[in-house]
Structures are given as structure tokens and as C-alpha cells.
Short mmCIF file of C-alpha atoms in Angstrom, two decimals:
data_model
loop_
_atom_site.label_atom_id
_atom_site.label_comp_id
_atom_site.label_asym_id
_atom_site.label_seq_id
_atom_site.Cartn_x
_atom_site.Cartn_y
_atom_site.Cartn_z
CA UNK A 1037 149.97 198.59 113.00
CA UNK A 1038 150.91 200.65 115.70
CA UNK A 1039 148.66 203.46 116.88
CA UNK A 1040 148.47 206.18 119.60
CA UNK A 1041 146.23 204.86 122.22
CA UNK A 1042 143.42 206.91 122.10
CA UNK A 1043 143.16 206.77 118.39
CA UNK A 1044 140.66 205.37 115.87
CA UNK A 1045 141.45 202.89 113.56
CA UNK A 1046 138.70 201.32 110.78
CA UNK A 1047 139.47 198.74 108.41
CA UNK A 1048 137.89 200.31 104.94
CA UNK A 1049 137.14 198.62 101.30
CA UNK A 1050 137.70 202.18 99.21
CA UNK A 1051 135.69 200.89 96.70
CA UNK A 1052 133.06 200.67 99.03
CA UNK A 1053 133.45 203.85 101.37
CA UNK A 1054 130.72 205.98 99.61
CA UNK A 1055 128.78 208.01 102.02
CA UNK A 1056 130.44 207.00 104.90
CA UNK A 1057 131.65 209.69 107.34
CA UNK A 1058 135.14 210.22 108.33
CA UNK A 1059 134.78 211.91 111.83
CA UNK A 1060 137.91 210.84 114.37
CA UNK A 1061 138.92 208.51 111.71
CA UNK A 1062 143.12 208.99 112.43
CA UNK A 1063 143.93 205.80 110.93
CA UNK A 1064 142.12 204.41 108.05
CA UNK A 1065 143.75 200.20 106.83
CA UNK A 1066 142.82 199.31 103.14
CA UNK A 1067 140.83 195.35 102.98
CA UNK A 1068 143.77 193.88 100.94
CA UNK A 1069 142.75 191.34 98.02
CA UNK A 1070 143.74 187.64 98.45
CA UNK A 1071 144.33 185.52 95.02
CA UNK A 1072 142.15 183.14 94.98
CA UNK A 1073 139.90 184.10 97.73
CA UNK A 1074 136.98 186.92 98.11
CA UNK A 1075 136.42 189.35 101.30
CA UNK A 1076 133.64 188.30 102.58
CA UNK A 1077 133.18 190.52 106.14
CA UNK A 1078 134.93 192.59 108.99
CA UNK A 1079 134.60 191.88 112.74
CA UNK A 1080 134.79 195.55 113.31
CA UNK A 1081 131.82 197.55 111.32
CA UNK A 1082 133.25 200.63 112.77
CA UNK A 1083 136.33 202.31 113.98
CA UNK A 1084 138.22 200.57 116.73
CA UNK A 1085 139.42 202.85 119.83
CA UNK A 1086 142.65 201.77 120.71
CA UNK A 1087 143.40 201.00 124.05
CA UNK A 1088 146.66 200.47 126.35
CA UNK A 1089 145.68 196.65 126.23
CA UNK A 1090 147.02 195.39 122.86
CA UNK A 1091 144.23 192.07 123.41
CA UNK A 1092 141.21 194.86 122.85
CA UNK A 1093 143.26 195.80 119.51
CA UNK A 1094 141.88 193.22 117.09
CA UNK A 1095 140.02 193.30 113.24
CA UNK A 1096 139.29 190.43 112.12
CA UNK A 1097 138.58 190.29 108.34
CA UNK A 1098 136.72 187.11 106.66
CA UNK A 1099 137.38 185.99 102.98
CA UNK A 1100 135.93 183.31 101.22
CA UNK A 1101 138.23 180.74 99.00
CA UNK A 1102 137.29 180.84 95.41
CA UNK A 1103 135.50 178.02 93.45
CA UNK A 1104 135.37 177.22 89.49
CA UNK A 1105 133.59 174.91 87.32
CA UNK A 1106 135.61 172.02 86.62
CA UNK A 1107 134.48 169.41 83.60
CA UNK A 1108 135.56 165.40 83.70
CA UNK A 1109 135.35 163.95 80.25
CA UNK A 1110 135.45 160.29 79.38
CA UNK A 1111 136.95 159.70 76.05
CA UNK A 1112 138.45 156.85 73.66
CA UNK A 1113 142.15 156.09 73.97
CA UNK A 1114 141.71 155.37 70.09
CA UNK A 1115 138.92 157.81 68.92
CA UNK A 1116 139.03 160.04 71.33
CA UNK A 1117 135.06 159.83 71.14
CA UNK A 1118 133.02 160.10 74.23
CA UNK A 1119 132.06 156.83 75.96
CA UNK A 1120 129.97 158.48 78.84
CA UNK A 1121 128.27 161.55 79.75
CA UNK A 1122 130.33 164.53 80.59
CA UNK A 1123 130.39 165.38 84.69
CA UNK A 1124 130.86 168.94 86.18
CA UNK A 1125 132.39 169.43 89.52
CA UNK A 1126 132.96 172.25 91.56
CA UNK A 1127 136.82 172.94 92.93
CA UNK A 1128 138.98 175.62 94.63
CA UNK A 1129 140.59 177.86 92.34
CA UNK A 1130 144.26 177.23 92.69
CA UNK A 1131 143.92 173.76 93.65
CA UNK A 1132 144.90 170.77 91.96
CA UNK A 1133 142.55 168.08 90.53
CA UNK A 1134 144.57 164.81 90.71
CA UNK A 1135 143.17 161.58 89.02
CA UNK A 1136 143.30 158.08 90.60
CA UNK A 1137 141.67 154.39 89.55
CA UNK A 1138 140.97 151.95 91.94
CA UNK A 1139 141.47 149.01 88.97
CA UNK A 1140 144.78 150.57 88.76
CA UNK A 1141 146.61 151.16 91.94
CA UNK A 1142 150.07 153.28 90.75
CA UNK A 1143 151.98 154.99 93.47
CA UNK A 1144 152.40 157.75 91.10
CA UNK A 1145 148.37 158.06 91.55
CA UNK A 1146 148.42 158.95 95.55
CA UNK A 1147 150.96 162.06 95.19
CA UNK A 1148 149.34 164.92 97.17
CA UNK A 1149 146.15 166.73 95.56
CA UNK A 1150 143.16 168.66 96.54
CA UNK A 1151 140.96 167.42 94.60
CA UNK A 1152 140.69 163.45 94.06
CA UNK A 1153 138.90 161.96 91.07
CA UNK A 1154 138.31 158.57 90.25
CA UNK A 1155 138.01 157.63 87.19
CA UNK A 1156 135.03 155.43 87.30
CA UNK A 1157 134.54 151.52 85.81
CA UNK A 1158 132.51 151.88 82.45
CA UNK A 1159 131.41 148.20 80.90
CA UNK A 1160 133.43 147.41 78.13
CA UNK A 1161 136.34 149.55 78.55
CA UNK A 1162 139.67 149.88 80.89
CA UNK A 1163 140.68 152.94 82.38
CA UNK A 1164 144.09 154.02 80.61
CA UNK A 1165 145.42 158.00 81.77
CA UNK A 1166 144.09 161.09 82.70
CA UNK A 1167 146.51 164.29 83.63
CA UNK A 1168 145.63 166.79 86.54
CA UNK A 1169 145.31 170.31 86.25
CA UNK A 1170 145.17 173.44 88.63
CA UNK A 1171 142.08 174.92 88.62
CA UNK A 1172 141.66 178.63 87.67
CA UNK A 1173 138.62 181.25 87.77
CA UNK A 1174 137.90 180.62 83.98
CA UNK A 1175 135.91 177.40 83.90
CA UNK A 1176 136.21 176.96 80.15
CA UNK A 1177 140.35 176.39 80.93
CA UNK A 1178 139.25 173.50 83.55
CA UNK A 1179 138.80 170.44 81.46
CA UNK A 1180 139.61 167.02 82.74
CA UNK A 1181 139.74 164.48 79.84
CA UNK A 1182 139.81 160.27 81.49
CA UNK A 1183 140.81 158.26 78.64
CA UNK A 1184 139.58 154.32 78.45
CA UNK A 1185 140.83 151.70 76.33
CA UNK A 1186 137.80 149.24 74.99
CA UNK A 1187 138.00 145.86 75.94
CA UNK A 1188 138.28 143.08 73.70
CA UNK A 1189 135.11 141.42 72.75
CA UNK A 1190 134.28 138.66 75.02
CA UNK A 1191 134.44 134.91 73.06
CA UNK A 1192 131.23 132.90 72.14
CA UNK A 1193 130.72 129.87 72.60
CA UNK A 1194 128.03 127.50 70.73
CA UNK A 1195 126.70 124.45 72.25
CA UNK A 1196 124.76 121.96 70.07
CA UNK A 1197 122.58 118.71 71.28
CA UNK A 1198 122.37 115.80 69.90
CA UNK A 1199 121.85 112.18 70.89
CA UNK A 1200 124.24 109.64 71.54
CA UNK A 1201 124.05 106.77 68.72
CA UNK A 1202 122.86 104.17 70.75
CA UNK A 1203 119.77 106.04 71.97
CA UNK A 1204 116.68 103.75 71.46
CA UNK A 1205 113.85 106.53 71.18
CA UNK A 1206 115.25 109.95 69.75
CA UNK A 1207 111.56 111.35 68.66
CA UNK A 1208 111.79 113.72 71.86
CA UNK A 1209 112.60 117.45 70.73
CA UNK A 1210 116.41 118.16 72.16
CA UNK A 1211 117.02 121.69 73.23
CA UNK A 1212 117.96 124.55 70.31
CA UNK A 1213 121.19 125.76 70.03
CA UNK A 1214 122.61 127.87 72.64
CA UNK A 1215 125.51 130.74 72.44
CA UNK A 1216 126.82 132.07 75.61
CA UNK A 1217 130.15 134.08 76.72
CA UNK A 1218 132.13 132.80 79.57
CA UNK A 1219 130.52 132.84 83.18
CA UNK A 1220 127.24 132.46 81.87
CA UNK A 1221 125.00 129.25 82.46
CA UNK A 1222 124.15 126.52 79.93
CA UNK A 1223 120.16 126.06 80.60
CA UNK A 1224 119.68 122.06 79.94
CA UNK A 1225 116.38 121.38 80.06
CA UNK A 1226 115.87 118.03 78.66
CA UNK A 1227 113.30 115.89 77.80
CA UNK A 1228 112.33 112.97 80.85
CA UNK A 1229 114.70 110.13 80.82
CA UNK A 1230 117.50 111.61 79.18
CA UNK A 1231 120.92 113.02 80.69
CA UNK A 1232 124.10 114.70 79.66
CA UNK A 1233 126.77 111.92 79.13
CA UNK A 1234 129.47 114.14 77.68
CA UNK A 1235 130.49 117.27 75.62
CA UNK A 1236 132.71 117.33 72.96
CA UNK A 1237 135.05 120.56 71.57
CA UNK A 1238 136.12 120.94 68.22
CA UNK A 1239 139.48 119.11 68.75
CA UNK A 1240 137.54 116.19 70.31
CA UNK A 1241 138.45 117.13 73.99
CA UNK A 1242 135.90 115.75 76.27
CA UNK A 1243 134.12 117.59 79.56
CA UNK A 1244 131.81 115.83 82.01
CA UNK A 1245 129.48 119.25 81.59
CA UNK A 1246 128.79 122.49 79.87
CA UNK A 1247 130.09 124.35 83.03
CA UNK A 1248 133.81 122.46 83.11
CA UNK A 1249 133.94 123.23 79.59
CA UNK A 1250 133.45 126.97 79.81
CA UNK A 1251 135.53 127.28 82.78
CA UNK A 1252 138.52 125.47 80.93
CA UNK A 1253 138.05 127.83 77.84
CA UNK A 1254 140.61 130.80 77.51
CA UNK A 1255 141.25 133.83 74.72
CA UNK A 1256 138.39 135.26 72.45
CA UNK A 1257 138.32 133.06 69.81
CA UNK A 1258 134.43 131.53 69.53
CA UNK A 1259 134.48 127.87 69.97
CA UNK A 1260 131.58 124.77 69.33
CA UNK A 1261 130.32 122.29 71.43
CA UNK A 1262 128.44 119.30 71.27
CA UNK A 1263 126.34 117.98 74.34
CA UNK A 1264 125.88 114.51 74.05
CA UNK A 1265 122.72 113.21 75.02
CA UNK A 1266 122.29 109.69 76.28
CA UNK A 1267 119.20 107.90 77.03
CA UNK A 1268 119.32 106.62 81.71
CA UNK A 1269 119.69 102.91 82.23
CA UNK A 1270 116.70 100.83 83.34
CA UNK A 1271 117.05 98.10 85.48
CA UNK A 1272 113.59 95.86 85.68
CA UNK A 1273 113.33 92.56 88.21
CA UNK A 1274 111.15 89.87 86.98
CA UNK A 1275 109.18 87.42 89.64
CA UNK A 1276 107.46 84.92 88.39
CA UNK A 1277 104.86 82.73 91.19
CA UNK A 1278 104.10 79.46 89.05
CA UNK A 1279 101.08 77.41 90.24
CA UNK A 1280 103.64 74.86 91.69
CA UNK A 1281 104.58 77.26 94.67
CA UNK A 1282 108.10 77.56 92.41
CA UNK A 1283 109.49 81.14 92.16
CA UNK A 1284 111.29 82.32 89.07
CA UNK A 1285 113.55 85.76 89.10
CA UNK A 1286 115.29 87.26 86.89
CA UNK A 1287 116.93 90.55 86.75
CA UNK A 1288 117.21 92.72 83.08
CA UNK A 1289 118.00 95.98 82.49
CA UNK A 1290 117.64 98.38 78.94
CA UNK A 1291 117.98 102.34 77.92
CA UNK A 1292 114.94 104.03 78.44
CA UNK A 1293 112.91 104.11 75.44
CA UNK A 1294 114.07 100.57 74.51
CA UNK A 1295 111.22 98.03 74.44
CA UNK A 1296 111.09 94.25 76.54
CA UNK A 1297 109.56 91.39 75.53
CA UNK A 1298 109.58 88.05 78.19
CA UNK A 1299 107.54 85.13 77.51
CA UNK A 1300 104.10 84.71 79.90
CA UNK A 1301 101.62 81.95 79.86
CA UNK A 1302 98.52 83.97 80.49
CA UNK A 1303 96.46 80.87 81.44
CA UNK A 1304 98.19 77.25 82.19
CA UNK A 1305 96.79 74.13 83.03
CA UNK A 1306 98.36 72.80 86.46
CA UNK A 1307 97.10 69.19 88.55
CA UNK A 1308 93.94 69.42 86.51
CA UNK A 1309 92.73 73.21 87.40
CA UNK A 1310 93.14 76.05 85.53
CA UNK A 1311 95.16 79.39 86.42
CA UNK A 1312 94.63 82.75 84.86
CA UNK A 1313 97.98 85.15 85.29
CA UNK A 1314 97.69 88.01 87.16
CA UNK A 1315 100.48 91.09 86.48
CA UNK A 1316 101.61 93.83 88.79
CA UNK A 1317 103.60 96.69 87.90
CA UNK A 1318 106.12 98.89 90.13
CA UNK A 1319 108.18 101.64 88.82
CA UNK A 1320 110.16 104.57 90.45
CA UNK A 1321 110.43 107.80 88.96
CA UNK A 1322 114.25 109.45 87.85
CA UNK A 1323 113.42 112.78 88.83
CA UNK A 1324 110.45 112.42 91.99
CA UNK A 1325 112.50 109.19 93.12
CA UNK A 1326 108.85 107.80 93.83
CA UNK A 1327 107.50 104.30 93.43
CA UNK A 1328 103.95 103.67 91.85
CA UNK A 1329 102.52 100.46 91.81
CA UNK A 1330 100.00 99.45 89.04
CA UNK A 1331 97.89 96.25 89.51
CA UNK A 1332 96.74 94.83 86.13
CA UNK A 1333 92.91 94.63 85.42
CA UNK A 1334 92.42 91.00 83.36
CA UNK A 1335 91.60 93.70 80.48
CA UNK A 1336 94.80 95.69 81.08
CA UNK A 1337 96.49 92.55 81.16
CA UNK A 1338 94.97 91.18 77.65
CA UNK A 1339 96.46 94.19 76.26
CA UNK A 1340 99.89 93.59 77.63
CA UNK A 1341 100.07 90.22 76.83
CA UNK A 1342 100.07 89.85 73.04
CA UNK A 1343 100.67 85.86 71.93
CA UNK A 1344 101.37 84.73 75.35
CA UNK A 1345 104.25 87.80 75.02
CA UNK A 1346 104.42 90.88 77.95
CA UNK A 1347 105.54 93.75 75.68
CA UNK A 1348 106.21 96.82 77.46
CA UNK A 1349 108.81 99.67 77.75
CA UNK A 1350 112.12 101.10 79.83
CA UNK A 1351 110.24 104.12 81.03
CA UNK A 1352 111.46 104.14 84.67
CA UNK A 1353 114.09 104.41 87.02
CA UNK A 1354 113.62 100.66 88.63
CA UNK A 1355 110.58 98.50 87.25
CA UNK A 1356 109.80 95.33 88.91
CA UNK A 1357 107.37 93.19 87.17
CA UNK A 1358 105.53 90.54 89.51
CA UNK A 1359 103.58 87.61 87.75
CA UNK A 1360 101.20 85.24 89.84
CA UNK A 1361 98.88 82.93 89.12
CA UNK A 1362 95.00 82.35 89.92
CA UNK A 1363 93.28 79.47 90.01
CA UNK A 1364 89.89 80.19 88.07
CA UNK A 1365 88.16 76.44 87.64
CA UNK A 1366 88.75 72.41 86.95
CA UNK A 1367 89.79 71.12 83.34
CA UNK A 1368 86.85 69.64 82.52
CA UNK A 1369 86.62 65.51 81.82
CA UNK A 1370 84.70 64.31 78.69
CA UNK A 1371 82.12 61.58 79.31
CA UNK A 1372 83.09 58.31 79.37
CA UNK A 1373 80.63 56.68 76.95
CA UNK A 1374 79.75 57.33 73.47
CA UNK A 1375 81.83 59.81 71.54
CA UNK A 1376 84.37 58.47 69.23
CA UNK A 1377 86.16 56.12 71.86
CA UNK A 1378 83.04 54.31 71.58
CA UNK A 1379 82.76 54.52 67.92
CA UNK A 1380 86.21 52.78 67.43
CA UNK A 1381 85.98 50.04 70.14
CA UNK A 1382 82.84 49.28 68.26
CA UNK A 1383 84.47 49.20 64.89
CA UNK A 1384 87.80 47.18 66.46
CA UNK A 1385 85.09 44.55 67.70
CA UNK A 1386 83.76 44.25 64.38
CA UNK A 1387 87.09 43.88 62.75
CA UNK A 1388 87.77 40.95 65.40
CA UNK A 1389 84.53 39.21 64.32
CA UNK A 1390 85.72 38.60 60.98
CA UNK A 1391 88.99 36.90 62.37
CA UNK A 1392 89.99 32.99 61.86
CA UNK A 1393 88.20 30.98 65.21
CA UNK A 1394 91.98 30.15 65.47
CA UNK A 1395 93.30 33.70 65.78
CA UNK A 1396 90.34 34.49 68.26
CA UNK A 1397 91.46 31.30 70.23
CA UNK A 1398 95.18 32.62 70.60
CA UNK A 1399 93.98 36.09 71.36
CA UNK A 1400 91.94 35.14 74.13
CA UNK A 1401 95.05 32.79 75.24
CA UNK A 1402 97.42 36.04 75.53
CA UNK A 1403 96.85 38.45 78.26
CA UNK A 1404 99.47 41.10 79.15
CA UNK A 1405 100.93 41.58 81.85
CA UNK A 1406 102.02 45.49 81.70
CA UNK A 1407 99.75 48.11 83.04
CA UNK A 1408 100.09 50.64 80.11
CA UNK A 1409 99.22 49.44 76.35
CA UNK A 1410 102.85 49.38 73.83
CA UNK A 1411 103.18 51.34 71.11
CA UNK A 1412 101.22 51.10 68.34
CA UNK A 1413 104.12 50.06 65.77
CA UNK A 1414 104.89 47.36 68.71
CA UNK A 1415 101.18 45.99 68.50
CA UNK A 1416 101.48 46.19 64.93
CA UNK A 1417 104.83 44.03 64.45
CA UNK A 1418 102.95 41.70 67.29
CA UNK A 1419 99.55 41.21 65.25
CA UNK A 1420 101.78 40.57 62.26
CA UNK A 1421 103.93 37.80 64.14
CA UNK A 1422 100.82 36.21 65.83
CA UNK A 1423 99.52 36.25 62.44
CA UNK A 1424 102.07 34.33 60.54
CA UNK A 1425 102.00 31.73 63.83
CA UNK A 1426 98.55 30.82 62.83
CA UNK A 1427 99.11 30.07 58.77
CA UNK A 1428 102.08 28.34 59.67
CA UNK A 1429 100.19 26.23 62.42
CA UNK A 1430 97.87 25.25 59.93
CA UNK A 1431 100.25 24.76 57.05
CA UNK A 1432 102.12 21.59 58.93
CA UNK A 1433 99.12 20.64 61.18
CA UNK A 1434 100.68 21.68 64.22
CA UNK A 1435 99.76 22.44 67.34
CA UNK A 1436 100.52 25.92 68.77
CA UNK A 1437 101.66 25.62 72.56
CA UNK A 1438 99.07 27.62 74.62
CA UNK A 1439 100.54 30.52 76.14
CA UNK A 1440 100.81 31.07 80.09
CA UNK A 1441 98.62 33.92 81.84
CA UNK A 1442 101.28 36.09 83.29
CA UNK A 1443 100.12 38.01 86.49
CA UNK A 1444 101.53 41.39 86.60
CA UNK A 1445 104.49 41.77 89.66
CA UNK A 1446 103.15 44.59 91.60
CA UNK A 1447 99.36 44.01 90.51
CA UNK A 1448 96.43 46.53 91.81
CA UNK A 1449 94.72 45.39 94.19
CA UNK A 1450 91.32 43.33 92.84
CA UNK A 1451 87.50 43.80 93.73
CA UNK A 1452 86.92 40.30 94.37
CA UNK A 1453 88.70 37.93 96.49
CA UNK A 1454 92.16 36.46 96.14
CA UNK A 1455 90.65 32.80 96.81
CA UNK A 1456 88.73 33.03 93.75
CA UNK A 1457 90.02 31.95 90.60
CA UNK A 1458 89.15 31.71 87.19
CA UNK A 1459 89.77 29.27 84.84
CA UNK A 1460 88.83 29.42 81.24
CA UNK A 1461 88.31 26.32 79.38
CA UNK A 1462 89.69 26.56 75.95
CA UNK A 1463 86.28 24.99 74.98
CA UNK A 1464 83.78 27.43 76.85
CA UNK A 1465 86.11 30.35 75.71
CA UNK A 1466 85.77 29.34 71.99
CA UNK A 1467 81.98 29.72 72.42
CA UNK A 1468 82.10 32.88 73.71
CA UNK A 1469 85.08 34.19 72.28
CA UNK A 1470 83.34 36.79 69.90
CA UNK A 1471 80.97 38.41 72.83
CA UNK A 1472 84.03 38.00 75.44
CA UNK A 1473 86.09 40.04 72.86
CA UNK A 1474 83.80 42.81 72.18
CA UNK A 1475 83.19 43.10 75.83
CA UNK A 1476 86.95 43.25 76.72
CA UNK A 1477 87.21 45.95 73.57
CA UNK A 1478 84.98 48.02 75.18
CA UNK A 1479 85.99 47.63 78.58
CA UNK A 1480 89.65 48.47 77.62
CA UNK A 1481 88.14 51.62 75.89
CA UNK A 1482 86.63 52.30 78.73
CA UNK A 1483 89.34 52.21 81.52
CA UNK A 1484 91.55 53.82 78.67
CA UNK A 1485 89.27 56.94 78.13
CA UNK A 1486 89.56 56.80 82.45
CA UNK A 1487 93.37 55.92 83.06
CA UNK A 1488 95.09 55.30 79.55
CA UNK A 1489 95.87 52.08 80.54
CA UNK A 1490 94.88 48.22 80.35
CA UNK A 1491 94.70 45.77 84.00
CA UNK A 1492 95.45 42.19 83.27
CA UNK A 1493 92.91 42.09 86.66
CA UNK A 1494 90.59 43.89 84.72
CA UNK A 1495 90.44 41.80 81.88
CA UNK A 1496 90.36 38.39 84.10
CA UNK A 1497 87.31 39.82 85.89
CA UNK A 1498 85.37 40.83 82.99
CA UNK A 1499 86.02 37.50 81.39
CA UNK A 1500 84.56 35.67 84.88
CA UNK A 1501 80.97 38.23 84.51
CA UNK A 1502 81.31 36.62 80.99
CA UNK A 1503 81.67 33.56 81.98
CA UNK A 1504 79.04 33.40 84.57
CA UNK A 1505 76.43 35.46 82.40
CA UNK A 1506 76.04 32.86 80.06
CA UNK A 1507 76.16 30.24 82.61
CA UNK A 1508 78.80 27.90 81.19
CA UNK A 1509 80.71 27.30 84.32
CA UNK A 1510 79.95 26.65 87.99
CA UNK A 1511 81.47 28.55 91.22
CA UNK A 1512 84.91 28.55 91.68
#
């Protein structure tokens, strides 16, 4: 404006200039109205002397931009149903409300606004459109409306367990049925000893695991799967410690569950002492990776040992079985006189008795020269042949050839001297031939029951105590 100096100018609402006086008042200026904004104050509350300096001239008057009540709606693409509460923001009138996604980045979507919204991620849906508007004073005409398209419904996925046919024990409980969506986590909590060997789709494709098989599966369409379950392989080492200082390993192995059976003397008979078997157990654990070591009580060990048969189970990562031997006493020897050994030389002396004086004369004639007595089908066949010597001899009144006392080749070595001899007469041993017999029975029994065999020595120097107990011959 341009005003006399020395005049009064003052800025005036006329609406609002009740009661207020008009004295000097030369120039009067009207507030103007602003769309979209509202006077809020002047820097002058009264008239303004003007002045020859032009920077003393100033009114300042303050306005205040509008707002309205905007609403942001979030609807079905389809339905056009609501999918999330309603929100109500506050915005300039006369400024634009422009609509952006982060999930969708359009260069369209960063044109120059006022306002930004984002159209937020809701579960389940996709953010499809939204148009901007200019916001005016009437809040019912500022609607924003986001519209979302619903997301297909994720695929499911079954997974079954069952065992694998060659599973020795299946009585554990396998885990239920499980149905999961992709990026989720098969839980696998199976029973001790058991593992995951494979899983199998519904056209036979094979994963190592419930996780590759998920990862690998694409689309919506539900699928089922079956977890194999397989039983862990046992491996067991055998060491056996017979009484001979010998060592015996052997090395096995069996699914767990699965039952062993080895063969295991629990008491043998070694060099005349007897050995009771002692059994110790080691096994390491699948999942702790520990060893525990279980030394068999003799009752523990009569329970495990069933018919001279260890009978136990693949229960274990590694088992090692270790069998020794303890000597507990000395086989014990039965007397050697009396009993039945007795009983029979008796009743083999009493069978000679009643033999020809010629068959008792050839027997004493023969003595043997092996250290261990023949068969008893060979003494048989020679009784029978001796036998049919003698009838013959006396059916043509001949003479049998005595037979030659044959000294053994590597002969023990004798009691008495080798510078005494012993000769027996054919007559003095004909006298004495019954006594000498029974005498050499029961020695033979004797030294049997003792060594199981019969000394040609033995028999010579019984026949000299003979000899010189009934005092038929002299010193030799």
C-alpha cells in the first residue's frame, strides 16, 4: 500500500471490528481469506504510524494451513470385504494422499505427493491398488480404499513313520502322523536305537530327510510322505582267554534289537583243574557316546549263559564281550582199590581159574610188549586164536613152541636192578600159575585205574615177588 507518512494504517477482520474505535484510523486493510488456510494472528494489534523509513512499514499476518480427516480402508480385491481395521489420518486440505508398497516398488508409486501411505503387509494377502485423492474440508469425501488380493493357501504336507522291513524289534511306539506347510520343521523324536534311513514321496522319489524333502517341494498341491525308520548297526568284538593262555577273537555285528547267541563253556576241565568262566560286558551308548563296563556276578552270569549258550541283545553302539577263565579246584581222582575195577579183576581171575592148565601155561608164556592194552575186539580175535592153538595141540599130540618174552624197545625204567633177572621155569610157573594170574589181574587193574596202561616190567616184577613168596626159586 502506499500511505502518507504520518498516517495510520491497521490491518482489520470486519467481522471482528465490534467495539473497536476508529480514532486517526486513515487507512483501514481488510485480513483477506486464504483457501485452504485459517487467519490465525496479526503482528500489529493496532494501527501502524507510517514513517519515512519503508523497513518500520511492516504487518505481518499469520494463517494456519487447514487439516481434514482422512480414512484408509483395507478391502478385498474380490469381495471388496474388509480384511483389517479401518485407520484415520489427519492431512492438509488441498493436498494429495499418494499410496506406495514397499512389496511392490512401481515408479509410477514415487510421483510427487504430500501425503505418503503405505499400504501395509497383512498375512495372507498381497497388496494389489489403491488410488490417491486430494483432500478437502469435508472428511466424509476423504476415503482411501487399499485393495489386497488373498494369497493362495499354503500346501500340506503329511509325513507318516513306519519301519523299514528288516527291523528286528518294531514293538517301540513310532511317532504320529505329522502335517506341516513348507518352512516348518519335522519334529523326529524317535525311540533309542532307531534312525531315519530315508523318506519316500508318492511317486517313489527318495530324500535323505524330512527337511530336503520340503525344501524340494513346489505349488500347493498337499503331498505324503513316508519316513522310513531303520533299526542302527551293532558291531560286538568277542575275546575269548581259554585256560591254555590261547586267545580267541572274533568280530560280529547285528541291528539293534536283533538277538546273539555264541557258544560258552561255563566250566571246562583243563590239565586236571577245573575253570569256572568269568564274563565282562562293555557297551557305548549311540546318543551319550559313553562306554559302561559291566562285570558279571557268577549269578548274573548263570542267567546269561543258558545250555552252555551266552544269549544276549544288539542294544549298543559297540559291545565287546570278554570271556576268561578261573581256575576254581583239582578234578578229583577216585580211589584206587575197591569199586568196580576191583569187582571185575576179581571176576576176570575167576573166569581164568576155570581155564585148561594148558591155556594157563601159554598165557603165562605170552607177555606183551606194548605199553597200552589193544582193543578189545583185538584181544577178543587173540583169545579166540590162542584158543583154537590149544585144541589143535591136543588133537595131534603136539607140542606148542613156547613163545619168546619180548622186552619192550624204549622200556621204563625198572625198580630193581638191571643185573637181576628172572627166569620162570615152566614147571614152578604151572604151580603157581592160578595165584600168579590173579595177582597179575589185579595188578594190571591196578596200574590201569592209575595210567590206563599195562608194563611188560611190571608184570616180570610181580611174577619175581611171586616167585620168591612161595619160595620156589633161589636168588638170581
Amino acid at each position: 500500500m502506499t500511505v502518507n507518512v504520518g498516517e495510520y494504517v491497521w490491518a482489520v477482520d470486519f467481522g471482528a471490528m465490534a467495539n473497536q474505535p476508529l480514532s486517526n484510523v486513515y487507512h483501514m486493510y481488510q485480513i483477506p481469506q486464504i483457501a485452504n488456510y485459517t487467519y490465525q494472528s496479526s503482528s500489529q494489534s493496532s494501527p501502524l504510524l507510517v514513517t519515512d523509513n519503508p523497513a518500520n512499514n511492516v504487518i505481518n499476518l499469520y494463517y494456519k494451513r487447514d487439516k481434514s480427516q482422512v480414512t484408509i480402508n483395507y478391502l478385498d480385491s474380490d469381495s471388496g470385504e474388509s480384511i483389517s481395521p479401518s485407520k484415520n489420518v489427519d492431512v492438509n486440505v488441498g493436498d494429495y494422499v499418494w499410496i506406495i508398497s514397499f512389496a511392490n516398488k512401481s515408479t509410477k508409486q514415487f510421483k510427487m505427493g504430500i501425503y505418503w501411505c503405505v499400504a501395509p503387509p497383512i498375512t495372507g494377502y498381497s497388496f494389489d491398488h489403491g488410488t490417491p485423492i486430494k483432500v478437502k474440508e469435508n472428511p466424509e469425501e476423504n476415503v482411501v480404499n487399499l485393495y489386497y488380493n488373498a494369497d493362495p493357501l499354503p500346501a500340506k504336507y503329511t509325513f507318516n513313520y513306519e519301519y523299514a522291513k528288516d527291523t528286528p524289534d518294531q514293538s517301540e511306539a513310532l511317532p504320529p502322523s505329522q502335517i506341516v506347510e513348507k518352512g516348518d520343521s519335522v519334529s523326529s523324536k524317535l525311540p533309542y536305537g532307531y534312525s531315519i534311513s530315508e523318506v519316500i514321496d508318492e511317486n517313489g522319489k527318495v530324500y535323505s530327510s524330512p527337511t530336503e524333502a520340503l525344501e524340494k517341494q513346489s505349488g500347493s498341491n498337499p503331498k505324503t510322505f513316508r519316513i522310513i525308520v531303520s533299526a542302527n548297526k551293532s558291531s560286538l568284538k568277542l575275546t575269548v582267554h581259554e585256560p591254555n593262555g590261547e586267545i580267541k577273537i572274533e568280530d560280529f555285528s547285528g541291528l539293534y534289537g536283533a538277538t546273539y547267541q555264541f557258544p560258552i563253556e561255563k566250566n571246562l576241565i583243563f590239565n586236571g583243574k577245573i575253570y569256572h568262566a568269568i564274563i565282562t560286558i562293555t557297551k557305548r551308548d549311540w546318543r551319550m557316546d559313553t562306554s559302561i563296563s559291566l562285570a558279571q556276578s557268577p549269578d548274573e552270569i548263570a542267567s546269561l549263559l543258558k545250555d552252555n549258550i551266552l544269549v544276549g541283545k544288539y542294544d549298543s553302539s559297540v559291545i565287546s564281550i570278554d570271556v576268561s577263565y578261573k581256575e576254581e579246584g583239582i578234578v578229583p581222582i577216585p580211589p584206587s582199590d575197591g569199586g568196580d575195577n576191583s569187582s571185575s579183576s576179581t571176576q576176570s581171575s575167576e573166569k581164568t581159574a576155570d581155564k585148561t592148565d594148558n591155556e594157563k601155561n601159554n598165557e603165562d608164556k605170552i607177555v606183551s610188549s606194548t605199553t597200552t592194552p589193544p582193543p578189545a575186539s583185538k584181544e577178543k580175535e587173540s583169545s579166540v586164536e590162542k584158543k583154537k592153538e590149544v585144541e589143535q595141540a591136543h588133537s595131534e599130540n603136539k607140542v606148542i613152541p613156547k613163545k619168546e618174552i619180548k622186552v619192550p624197545l624204549a622200556p621204563p625204567t625198572p625198580s630193581f636192578s638191571t643185573a637181576e633177572k628172572v627166569i620162570a621155569s615152566p614147571s614152578v610157573t604151572s604151580e603157581i600159575n592160578q595165584e600168579a594170574h590173579i595177582l597179575k589181574m589185579r595188578i594190571a587193574g591196578a596200574a590201569g585205574l592209575a595210567t590206563g596202561t599195562v608194563s611188560a616190567y611190571g608184570i616180570l616184577r610181580a611174577l619175581k615177588m611171586m616167585i620168591q613168596h612161595f619160595g620156589k626159586l633161589g636168588k638170581f
